[in-house]
Short mmCIF file of C-alpha atoms in Angstrom, two decimals:
data_model
loop_
_atom_site.label_atom_id
_atom_site.label_comp_id
_atom_site.label_asym_id
_atom_site.label_seq_id
_atom_site.Cartn_x
_atom_site.Cartn_y
_atom_site.Cartn_z
CA MET A 5 -62.01 23.18 4.10
CA SER A 6 -62.75 20.97 7.07
CA GLU A 7 -60.36 20.54 9.97
CA THR A 8 -59.62 16.99 8.87
CA GLU A 9 -58.74 18.19 5.38
CA ALA A 10 -56.37 20.90 6.54
CA VAL A 11 -52.77 20.57 5.33
CA HIS A 12 -50.07 21.60 7.77
CA GLU A 13 -46.63 22.59 6.44
CA PRO A 14 -43.79 20.88 8.30
CA SER A 15 -41.46 23.20 10.20
CA GLU A 16 -38.44 21.53 8.55
CA PRO A 17 -38.18 20.00 5.07
CA ALA A 18 -38.80 16.26 5.20
CA GLN A 19 -35.62 14.21 5.04
CA GLN A 20 -35.42 11.70 2.23
CA LEU A 21 -33.03 8.78 1.95
CA THR A 22 -30.36 8.90 -0.76
CA THR A 23 -29.02 5.83 -2.55
CA SER A 24 -26.20 5.66 -0.01
CA GLY A 25 -28.65 5.32 2.87
CA GLU A 26 -28.06 8.84 4.14
CA SER A 27 -30.90 11.28 4.69
CA ASP A 28 -30.94 14.39 2.52
CA GLU A 29 -30.00 17.17 4.93
CA ARG A 30 -28.77 20.72 4.46
CA VAL A 31 -25.40 21.28 6.17
CA ARG A 32 -25.27 24.23 8.51
CA GLU A 33 -22.13 26.33 8.71
CA GLU A 34 -22.11 26.33 12.51
CA TRP A 35 -21.79 22.53 12.52
CA THR A 36 -18.24 22.79 11.17
CA GLU A 37 -17.09 25.84 13.11
CA TYR A 38 -14.77 24.59 15.83
CA ASP A 39 -13.37 27.03 18.38
CA PHE A 40 -10.23 25.98 20.22
CA ASP A 41 -7.48 27.59 22.27
CA GLY A 42 -4.27 28.49 20.49
CA SER A 43 -3.51 28.94 16.81
CA ALA A 44 -4.19 26.58 13.92
CA LYS A 45 -1.25 24.57 12.66
CA LEU A 46 -3.12 23.91 9.41
CA ALA A 47 -5.90 26.12 8.09
CA VAL A 48 -8.00 24.87 5.16
CA GLU A 49 -10.48 27.15 3.42
CA ASP A 50 -12.97 26.44 0.61
CA LEU A 51 -11.09 23.37 -0.61
CA ASP A 52 -12.52 21.77 -3.76
CA VAL A 53 -10.98 18.71 -5.43
CA HIS A 54 -11.96 17.22 -8.77
CA TYR A 55 -10.66 14.05 -10.42
CA GLY A 56 -11.54 14.79 -14.01
CA ASP A 57 -15.29 15.50 -14.04
CA GLU A 58 -15.87 13.91 -10.63
CA GLN A 59 -15.89 16.13 -7.56
CA ALA A 60 -14.23 14.46 -4.58
CA LEU A 61 -14.35 17.34 -2.08
CA GLN A 62 -16.65 20.33 -2.03
CA SER A 63 -15.88 23.59 -0.25
CA VAL A 64 -14.18 22.09 2.83
CA SER A 65 -13.01 24.53 5.50
CA LEU A 66 -11.31 23.20 8.62
CA ASP A 67 -8.66 24.41 11.11
CA VAL A 68 -6.35 21.85 12.73
CA PRO A 69 -5.05 22.69 16.24
CA GLU A 70 -1.36 22.34 16.98
CA GLU A 71 -0.09 19.33 18.98
CA SER A 72 -3.33 17.39 18.89
CA VAL A 73 -4.95 14.43 17.14
CA THR A 74 -7.61 15.16 14.52
CA ALA A 75 -9.59 12.15 13.28
CA LEU A 76 -11.25 12.09 9.85
CA ILE A 77 -14.15 9.63 9.68
CA GLY A 78 -16.89 8.76 7.23
CA PRO A 79 -17.99 6.01 4.83
CA SER A 80 -15.80 4.79 1.95
CA GLY A 81 -15.53 7.21 -0.93
CA CYS A 82 -16.46 10.33 1.02
CA GLY A 83 -13.15 12.12 0.45
CA LYS A 84 -11.25 11.53 3.72
CA SER A 85 -8.04 10.30 2.13
CA THR A 86 -8.28 12.87 -0.65
CA PHE A 87 -8.47 15.60 1.99
CA LEU A 88 -5.51 14.12 3.88
CA ARG A 89 -3.35 14.04 0.74
CA CYS A 90 -4.17 17.68 0.03
CA LEU A 91 -2.45 18.70 3.26
CA ASN A 92 1.02 17.99 1.86
CA ARG A 93 0.16 18.17 -1.85
CA MET A 94 0.38 14.43 -2.47
CA ASN A 95 -2.54 14.83 -4.89
CA ASP A 96 -0.18 16.78 -7.16
CA ARG A 97 0.99 13.36 -8.32
CA VAL A 98 -2.47 12.52 -9.70
CA LYS A 99 -2.67 13.89 -13.24
CA SER A 100 -6.47 14.16 -13.28
CA ALA A 101 -6.64 16.02 -9.96
CA ARG A 102 -7.61 19.69 -9.83
CA ILE A 103 -7.37 21.45 -6.47
CA ASP A 104 -8.92 24.82 -5.68
CA GLY A 105 -8.94 26.64 -2.36
CA SER A 106 -6.41 27.37 0.35
CA VAL A 107 -4.26 25.29 2.71
CA ARG A 108 -1.98 27.23 5.06
CA LEU A 109 0.76 25.80 7.26
CA ASP A 110 1.58 28.20 10.11
CA GLY A 111 -0.17 30.90 8.10
CA GLU A 112 1.80 30.29 4.89
CA GLU A 113 -0.04 29.14 1.75
CA ILE A 114 1.23 25.80 0.43
CA TYR A 115 -0.65 25.99 -2.90
CA THR A 116 1.49 28.64 -4.53
CA ASP A 117 4.10 28.47 -7.26
CA GLY A 118 7.63 28.03 -5.99
CA VAL A 119 6.77 25.97 -2.90
CA ASN A 120 9.54 23.42 -2.32
CA LEU A 121 7.58 20.16 -2.19
CA VAL A 122 10.51 18.19 -0.76
CA GLU A 123 10.76 20.63 2.14
CA LEU A 124 6.96 20.71 2.54
CA ARG A 125 6.78 16.92 2.81
CA LYS A 126 9.62 16.99 5.29
CA ARG A 127 7.54 19.32 7.49
CA ILE A 128 4.33 17.36 6.86
CA GLY A 129 5.15 13.66 6.86
CA MET A 130 2.91 10.80 5.75
CA VAL A 131 2.29 7.27 7.03
CA PHE A 132 0.29 5.05 4.70
CA GLN A 133 -2.28 2.32 5.26
CA GLU A 134 0.03 -0.57 4.35
CA PRO A 135 3.49 -0.68 5.96
CA ASN A 136 6.03 0.13 3.25
CA PRO A 137 9.56 -0.27 4.65
CA PHE A 138 12.43 -0.09 2.19
CA PRO A 139 14.16 -3.44 1.44
CA LYS A 140 17.11 -2.25 3.48
CA SER A 141 18.34 -2.64 7.02
CA ILE A 142 16.37 -1.18 9.90
CA ARG A 143 19.17 1.35 10.39
CA ASP A 144 19.17 2.41 6.73
CA ASN A 145 15.38 2.81 6.72
CA ILE A 146 15.66 5.41 9.51
CA SER A 147 18.70 7.26 8.18
CA TYR A 148 17.55 7.31 4.53
CA GLY A 149 15.55 10.55 4.85
CA PRO A 150 18.15 12.57 6.79
CA ARG A 151 20.81 11.49 4.28
CA LYS A 152 18.62 12.57 1.35
CA HIS A 153 18.00 15.93 2.99
CA GLY A 154 21.72 16.41 3.66
CA ASP A 155 21.41 16.20 7.43
CA LEU A 156 23.70 13.16 7.61
CA ASP A 157 26.87 12.33 5.68
CA THR A 158 28.24 8.83 6.27
CA GLY A 159 29.87 8.11 2.92
CA LEU A 160 33.47 7.25 2.11
CA LEU A 161 34.36 10.83 1.15
CA ALA A 162 33.02 12.13 4.44
CA ARG A 163 35.15 9.62 6.34
CA LEU A 164 38.26 10.58 4.35
CA LEU A 165 37.64 14.26 5.06
CA GLY A 166 36.99 13.61 8.74
CA ARG A 167 33.33 14.66 8.52
CA ASP A 168 31.73 11.28 9.07
CA ASP A 169 28.39 11.59 10.88
CA ARG A 170 28.30 7.97 12.03
CA GLU A 171 27.83 8.87 15.69
CA ASP A 172 25.09 11.35 14.79
CA GLU A 173 23.41 8.62 12.75
CA ASP A 174 23.46 6.21 15.68
CA GLU A 175 21.88 8.82 17.93
CA LEU A 176 19.23 9.72 15.33
CA VAL A 177 18.32 6.07 14.71
CA GLU A 178 17.93 5.37 18.42
CA ARG A 179 15.94 8.56 19.02
CA ALA A 180 13.50 7.87 16.16
CA LEU A 181 12.99 4.24 17.16
CA ARG A 182 12.42 5.20 20.78
CA ARG A 183 9.83 7.79 19.74
CA ALA A 184 8.10 5.08 17.71
CA ALA A 185 8.17 2.66 20.69
CA LEU A 186 10.27 0.18 18.70
CA TRP A 187 13.81 0.55 20.05
CA ASP A 188 13.67 -2.19 22.70
CA GLU A 189 12.38 -4.69 20.12
CA VAL A 190 15.02 -4.07 17.43
CA LYS A 191 18.09 -2.54 19.12
CA ASP A 192 20.08 -5.77 18.75
CA ARG A 193 19.32 -6.25 15.05
CA LEU A 194 19.57 -2.83 13.45
CA ASP A 195 21.46 -4.27 10.48
CA ASP A 196 18.77 -6.89 9.73
CA ASN A 197 16.48 -6.41 6.75
CA ALA A 198 13.39 -4.44 7.77
CA LEU A 199 11.17 -6.77 5.75
CA GLY A 200 11.79 -9.42 8.41
CA LEU A 201 9.81 -7.45 10.99
CA SER A 202 6.18 -8.23 11.81
CA GLY A 203 3.43 -6.10 10.25
CA GLY A 204 2.97 -4.02 13.39
CA GLN A 205 6.71 -3.53 13.77
CA GLN A 206 6.99 -2.52 10.11
CA GLN A 207 4.30 0.14 10.60
CA ARG A 208 6.06 1.54 13.66
CA LEU A 209 9.30 1.51 11.66
CA CYS A 210 7.58 3.61 8.98
CA ILE A 211 6.47 6.02 11.70
CA ALA A 212 10.05 6.15 13.00
CA ARG A 213 11.27 6.81 9.44
CA CYS A 214 8.83 9.71 9.24
CA LEU A 215 9.98 11.07 12.62
CA ALA A 216 13.65 10.87 11.62
CA VAL A 217 13.38 14.00 9.45
CA ASP A 218 11.79 15.91 12.35
CA PRO A 219 8.38 16.79 10.88
CA GLU A 220 5.89 19.20 12.42
CA VAL A 221 2.75 17.42 11.19
CA ILE A 222 2.17 13.68 10.73
CA LEU A 223 -0.58 12.50 8.37
CA MET A 224 -1.78 8.91 8.84
CA ASP A 225 -4.07 7.12 6.39
CA GLU A 226 -5.69 4.25 8.30
CA PRO A 227 -2.36 3.28 9.88
CA ALA A 228 -3.75 0.28 11.80
CA SER A 229 -6.30 -1.14 9.38
CA ALA A 230 -4.00 -3.97 8.25
CA LEU A 231 -2.84 -4.89 11.77
CA ASP A 232 -3.98 -7.32 14.46
CA PRO A 233 -5.60 -6.00 17.67
CA ILE A 234 -2.38 -6.07 19.72
CA ALA A 235 -0.40 -4.18 17.06
CA THR A 236 -3.32 -1.78 16.65
CA ALA A 237 -3.31 -0.98 20.36
CA LYS A 238 0.41 -0.16 20.18
CA ILE A 239 -0.16 2.17 17.24
CA GLU A 240 -3.02 3.90 19.08
CA ASP A 241 -0.88 4.39 22.19
CA LEU A 242 1.90 5.76 20.00
CA ILE A 243 -0.42 8.26 18.27
CA GLU A 244 -1.53 9.66 21.62
CA GLU A 245 2.11 10.05 22.71
CA LEU A 246 3.11 11.72 19.44
CA ALA A 247 0.44 14.40 19.91
CA GLU A 248 2.49 15.76 22.82
CA ASP A 249 5.08 17.01 20.30
CA TYR A 250 3.46 16.79 16.86
CA THR A 251 0.22 17.66 15.09
CA VAL A 252 -1.40 14.40 13.97
CA VAL A 253 -4.20 14.02 11.41
CA VAL A 254 -5.48 10.46 11.02
CA VAL A 255 -8.02 8.86 8.67
CA THR A 256 -9.82 5.91 10.22
CA HIS A 257 -12.84 3.73 9.41
CA ASN A 258 -12.88 2.56 13.02
CA MET A 259 -15.15 4.93 14.95
CA GLN A 260 -14.20 3.40 18.30
CA GLN A 261 -10.58 4.12 17.44
CA ALA A 262 -11.40 7.73 16.57
CA ALA A 263 -13.22 8.11 19.89
CA ARG A 264 -10.25 6.65 21.80
CA ILE A 265 -7.35 8.57 20.28
CA SER A 266 -8.55 11.91 18.91
CA ASP A 267 -9.10 15.33 20.43
CA GLN A 268 -11.39 16.49 17.62
CA THR A 269 -13.23 14.67 14.84
CA ALA A 270 -14.27 15.71 11.34
CA VAL A 271 -17.10 13.76 9.71
CA PHE A 272 -17.17 13.55 5.91
CA LEU A 273 -20.23 12.11 4.17
CA THR A 274 -21.31 11.33 0.61
CA GLY A 275 -20.28 13.84 -2.03
CA GLY A 276 -17.12 15.00 -0.30
CA GLU A 277 -18.94 17.20 2.22
CA LEU A 278 -17.54 18.05 5.62
CA VAL A 279 -20.78 17.74 7.59
CA GLU A 280 -19.62 18.23 11.17
CA TYR A 281 -16.38 19.04 12.98
CA GLY A 282 -15.72 19.55 16.65
CA ASP A 283 -14.65 18.11 19.98
CA THR A 284 -14.60 14.31 19.69
CA ASP A 285 -16.72 13.68 22.78
CA ARG A 286 -19.43 16.02 21.50
CA ILE A 287 -19.42 14.56 18.00
CA PHE A 288 -19.93 11.04 19.32
CA GLU A 289 -22.28 11.84 22.19
CA ASN A 290 -24.36 14.73 20.85
CA PRO A 291 -23.90 15.42 17.12
CA GLU A 292 -25.79 18.31 15.56
CA SER A 293 -26.40 16.58 12.23
CA GLN A 294 -28.96 13.79 11.92
CA ARG A 295 -26.83 12.20 9.20
CA VAL A 296 -23.81 12.13 11.50
CA GLU A 297 -25.90 10.52 14.24
CA ASP A 298 -27.20 7.95 11.76
CA TYR A 299 -23.65 7.16 10.61
CA ILE A 300 -22.25 6.86 14.13
CA THR A 301 -25.13 4.62 15.23
CA GLY A 302 -24.67 2.38 12.20
CA LYS A 303 -27.81 3.18 10.22
CA PHE A 304 -25.66 3.51 7.09
CA GLY A 305 -22.00 3.46 6.08
#
């Protein structure tokens, strides 16, 4: 065979484009191993999720550091929100969902029989994409959760028995609204219907409602996607402040937002794969995966 006819094997398999625009690339385990100081607040191991015959997540393992912001990014349909809902068993409400694997909160498995889901969702609160205040007063929105959990008693019987928690309720409402950076805007109209607030104020009210039950972890599913830039900036500032006392996990389609607010970033791509996870600056400036680089630079997604 002549020199010009010689065939040279490539050192790496050639990458081919999939129908989604991603290259076909084998994920390496070290790309998702993230070392950090301190213990994991949430530890996920070999998490698989199916909706009927469709697999939404495949073998996801990820540790979430305490008192930090973890961003979940990736194109639509890659499993980000599914993963988020697994962290407080919200997917239990989906009849077709089948979840396999392990999720531990402070070392305790949450996917075991006998877990009190009400208590679990008190410890791991959720803020959704669209603001969803109750059609009640601002005050009642905040105090609703503590009343349901028995932490407040402001009813007629409590007043008759001298056990009225009205003062405790006032303190709790103010504290939650201050934590959500909303107190100064609503303190003079606490008895007004919450539906009269602006979209950004409604979302911060929902965050305050979550904080009122004193959670340890706050899950946020694109909390600013329906808001204008000014309201979005307030939500971003709030998320950074909350990470001083809470563990925050946030799904976002806005990569600039993820870069601004998060300490670490997990990148999910087509097929429900966790492709890369690590320090946010490294993920955005020097990713290991070619697919992650292509996604961040806008070549697909």
